[in-house]
Amino acid sequence: MAGIESAVHDSQSDEFNRKRRGFGANSVQFADPVVSNVFDASRESDRIRDESSGPSILGHSLTSPDLVICAASPDITSNSYVESPEFLENKIHQKVAMELSLENGINESDSGTDNIQKTPAVKFSNFCQTFKELSPETSFELPPPPIIQCEPSQVNSSGENELVGYIEVSQEDELEASNDAGDIGMEDEFLKLKREFDSQKKDLAETRRVLKELKKENQQKDRECQEACKSLKELQNELMRKSMHVGSLAFAVEGQVKEKSRWFSALKDLMNKMKIMKMEHIKLSEEAETYKKYLADMSEVERTIMSKINEQQESHEDLKSKYLEGAKQQKQLYNKVLELRGNIRVFCRCRPLNAKEITAGLTMAIGFESAKDGELTVMSNGAPRKTYKFDSVFGPQVDQADIFKEMVPCVTSVLDGFNVCIFAYGQTGTGKTFTMEGTKEAPGVNFRTLEKIFDLIKERQKIYHYDVSVSVLEVYNEQIRDLLVSGSQPGISTKRLEIRQAGEGINHVPGLVEAHVNNMTEVWDVLQTGSNARVVSSTTANEHSSRSHCIHCVMVKGENLLNGECTRSKLWLVDLAGSERVAKTEVLGERLKEAQNINRSLSALGDVVSALATKNQHIPFRNSKLTHLLQDSLGGDSKTLMFVQISPNENDLSETICSLNFASRVRGIELGPAKRQIDTTELLKYKLVAEKTKQEVKMKDLQIKKMEETIHGLDSKIKERDARTKVMQEKIKELESQLLIERKLAAASQNVDTEKAEKHQEEKKKTPLRPALANQPVGSKRSFNDYQENLTRPLTENSSLKPSLPFSTIENSAMNIDCYSEKENIPEVAEKSILPKRTGRVSICPMTPSNFSANTSRRNSLIPLPSAVHQLTLYRAHQKEVNSESENNCLPLQSQCESPKEIGGEGRKKGSKLRRSPLKKNQEKSQTQQNIKKVGVHVGMEKVRVSVGSRGKMGKGRSGTKERQQQKNSQKEKERRWNVGTLVKTVI
Ligand SMILES: Nc1ncnc2c1ncn2[C@@H]1O[C@H](COP(=O)(O)OP(=O)(O)OP(=O)(O)O)[C@@H](O)[C@H]1O
């Protein structure tokens, strides 16, 4: 758009107003018709352009965003220039100044109130010029009156000649008016006016020429504006490309941050796993130590126990051998004594006279004066008739206990493993049952023997283990009856029992009840049961005469706990039925039959004794049930004791003599030495037990070996875990050193940013923000050409345009980012250049260029881009060389990884913080090293933050002491020195 300045004198303006009224209401509104036509033409052209292409200034389409902003600037409304003619019309007598600027919008100032004598002018910012100002003395020479009156509507922008014609027509009108007046004076005035008109015409021609030049300039500027818009579009495209590139970089940064977060989470997991493994390692170590201690203690205790066991075993074996030797000698001596006494011992006992005999006045027919010597004398008619010698002779006054004392050795022999047979033989009613069974007040041999047996078992219980069982049977009428069978009634055989030969010289009765007895109460019950079941009847000789042979078989199983010797022995306690003279006892019927069977069996017993006495090869044991049962007791392998019961009644003297004779024969039998009944089955069992024990010992040895192998395996596992723990610790140290290096790199990048910012500030202070384009005069070809040259040059080289563009800072930032990308591919560039800013956080905000100020604070924990990492590594190496002496205090570089909270507050104080002393920085950074590390990324207008680590977990937290921090810092510094070469490669 071209500016027009016009000034008209008051007199001339009156004249023009007067003439202008002649044009009608549709005429040009300007006082000066030339100006009005030009202005109207320009306004019409602008209007057409506005209608066709929106806001337009000087025929240029304002499509660039910044120009749109200029058009929409509040400094000038879109219709301000439309109203300018009216404004000029209203203020025609006032001085008006108008300034237009593409950059700052169109500024319009009204100086009418101040009456500033300034010609209205149009100014352009950097590519506009100020037109030549019209002086107040400018005069217009009116042309001759127009011949053809042109309508204002016909005036257009291209009809300059028409304007001239219009002026000439006006002058002719005025001349005709003067002629009509006929005033001669008016001719002079006319001539004067004509001269003025000629002058004005010249001026008008000059003005036309100026207008043409202006038009040309206008067209030239129009092209320049189009080129500028084109350049702006290219810049916009370039900006968009840069923005896209920045966005891609931001995404890359975001991906890197995510990768870092995953990395740190993996590191955290590894830390947790390592802690767990450490705990397990500690537990296993403790268990292993405990096991080792236990093993040591166990081995020591085992050795002690084994030594003591060996000592005890030696002493035990010694004592045992001595005891066994003594016992053996004792048995041998005892057996020798018994053998000297005879294996068949005969005791003779005589009952006292009963009340009936005493009443009858009978006297004792047996003399016991030499009873102590085992001799008795049979008296006949008061004179000694015959003397018998037995092993013991008990008179009528001898009680049960005294008799049992004599037979105790036989009972002892039973527990020693010998078979013993004690039986009572004698005439009926002589006291056999009394001697064997006795009464409750005066128990007999059976009870006392069992009682003695249990007493001996109790005495020997530490050495021997015995098992005692009792069977009670009777031989009644040559039939064997089990008296312990429940429900058995006297004389009635419920079950037929037979004698079977179990071995050589060994007989047994299959199916016989064996009652296990453990104490005398049970023995008494068994004895009472058998006694009650025995067949007893009354005879003339005995009110309770036993009509059968009652036999108690006591089976004793013994085990020597010292040598494991087992014995199985039997004790026969036999109460024989009494022999009787049938004629004398006058029994009949069943009693007679019983007497005959009794006498027959006793006769068979006599035959056996006679055969044994005469050492006959054939011993008729099987002639009767009684001898058959007692075969193993009478055969020579056992010890036999016979009680021969006699009656003191002289009327029974013949039976007494018969019994004594029989007893004498029995006593005369020479039996061989008794044989111990060794239980071989127990020996076999013992051998089996010994073999089992050996196998168990072997199994225990194997278990001990397995335990030792397990312990060795645990030791090896512990060693492996130790090795794993060491590897994990090394990995953790490596990761920590990597973290440390990253922090230091971030700190270095921040330092670089700070330096760059300071440099940028200094450069900014030196160079003005915008050139004073408004100060250039309008129409200065020199400045316009310079401007044109600037436009034709590349934008990157055109430094004169940069300050005026509102996105110059964006360009700088985009160029910096491009520079980074180029540095990644060109190491030389990376080495030479210094990072202008941190790239870990990218902000793209074209409309807020002030945010890109170098003083803008950033987070110190931002992760640099890979290009920056490499560059920073080199930079840091350089710094390290330079500051080698102060390298020990390089921890301040690490401390720039600050927590977000501190960053929020520290960002505003960054300038002051950078000027702090190294000691202060070291203190602050040593604290912040333990804090949360956060990575923030700005992508566009969004911000991404990633937290790495946790407060207090990576270190001891803020609560840690200063010494601990310093120790940790020194340790990290050592690790950092160790890993600085390699880990930088890894990070890259
Ligand atoms: N030594 C003794 N002291 C006191 N009384 C006795 C003695 N010996 C036997 N008697 C009494 O003699 C009687 C007969 O005794 P016992 O029944 O024991 O004879 P027995 O030989 O068993 O007769 P049988 O052969 O007919 O059974 C019983 O009343 C018993 O009390």
PDB file of C-alpha atoms in Angstrom, residues 13-31 33 149 152 166 170:
ATOM      1  CA  SER A  13      -9.198  24.398  -0.003  1.00  0.00           C
ATOM      2  CA  ASP A  14     -12.120  26.827  -0.117  1.00  0.00           C
ATOM      3  CA  GLU A  15     -11.795  27.080  -3.826  1.00  0.00           C
ATOM      4  CA  PHE A  16     -11.611  23.378  -4.193  1.00  0.00           C
ATOM      5  CA  ASN A  17     -14.561  22.890  -1.938  1.00  0.00           C
ATOM      6  CA  ARG A  18     -16.565  25.280  -3.928  1.00  0.00           C
ATOM      7  CA  LYS A  19     -15.691  23.468  -7.119  1.00  0.00           C
ATOM      8  CA  ARG A  20     -16.113  20.096  -5.590  1.00  0.00           C
ATOM      9  CA  ARG A  21     -19.695  20.876  -4.750  1.00  0.00           C
ATOM     10  CA  GLY A  22     -20.294  21.153  -8.442  1.00  0.00           C
ATOM     11  CA  PHE A  23     -19.513  17.471  -8.889  1.00  0.00           C
ATOM     12  CA  GLY A  24     -22.589  16.320  -7.011  1.00  0.00           C
ATOM     13  CA  ALA A  25     -22.992  13.898  -4.188  1.00  0.00           C
ATOM     14  CA  ASN A  26     -21.221  11.051  -5.968  1.00  0.00           C
ATOM     15  CA  SER A  27     -18.139  13.059  -6.669  1.00  0.00           C
ATOM     16  CA  VAL A  28     -14.811  12.343  -5.060  1.00  0.00           C
ATOM     17  CA  GLN A  29     -14.798  13.290  -1.429  1.00  0.00           C
ATOM     18  CA  PHE A  30     -11.256  14.556  -1.340  1.00  0.00           C
ATOM     19  CA  ALA A  31     -10.775  18.238  -1.605  1.00  0.00           C
ATOM     20  CA  PRO A  33      -9.560  15.796  -6.929  1.00  0.00           C
ATOM     21  CA  GLN A 149     -17.107  16.359 -17.175  1.00  0.00           C
ATOM     22  CA  PRO A 152     -16.600  10.189 -10.143  1.00  0.00           C
ATOM     23  CA  TYR A 166     -11.242  16.837 -15.276  1.00  0.00           C
ATOM     24  CA  SER A 170     -13.102  22.833 -14.230  1.00  0.00           C
TER      25      SER A 170
END
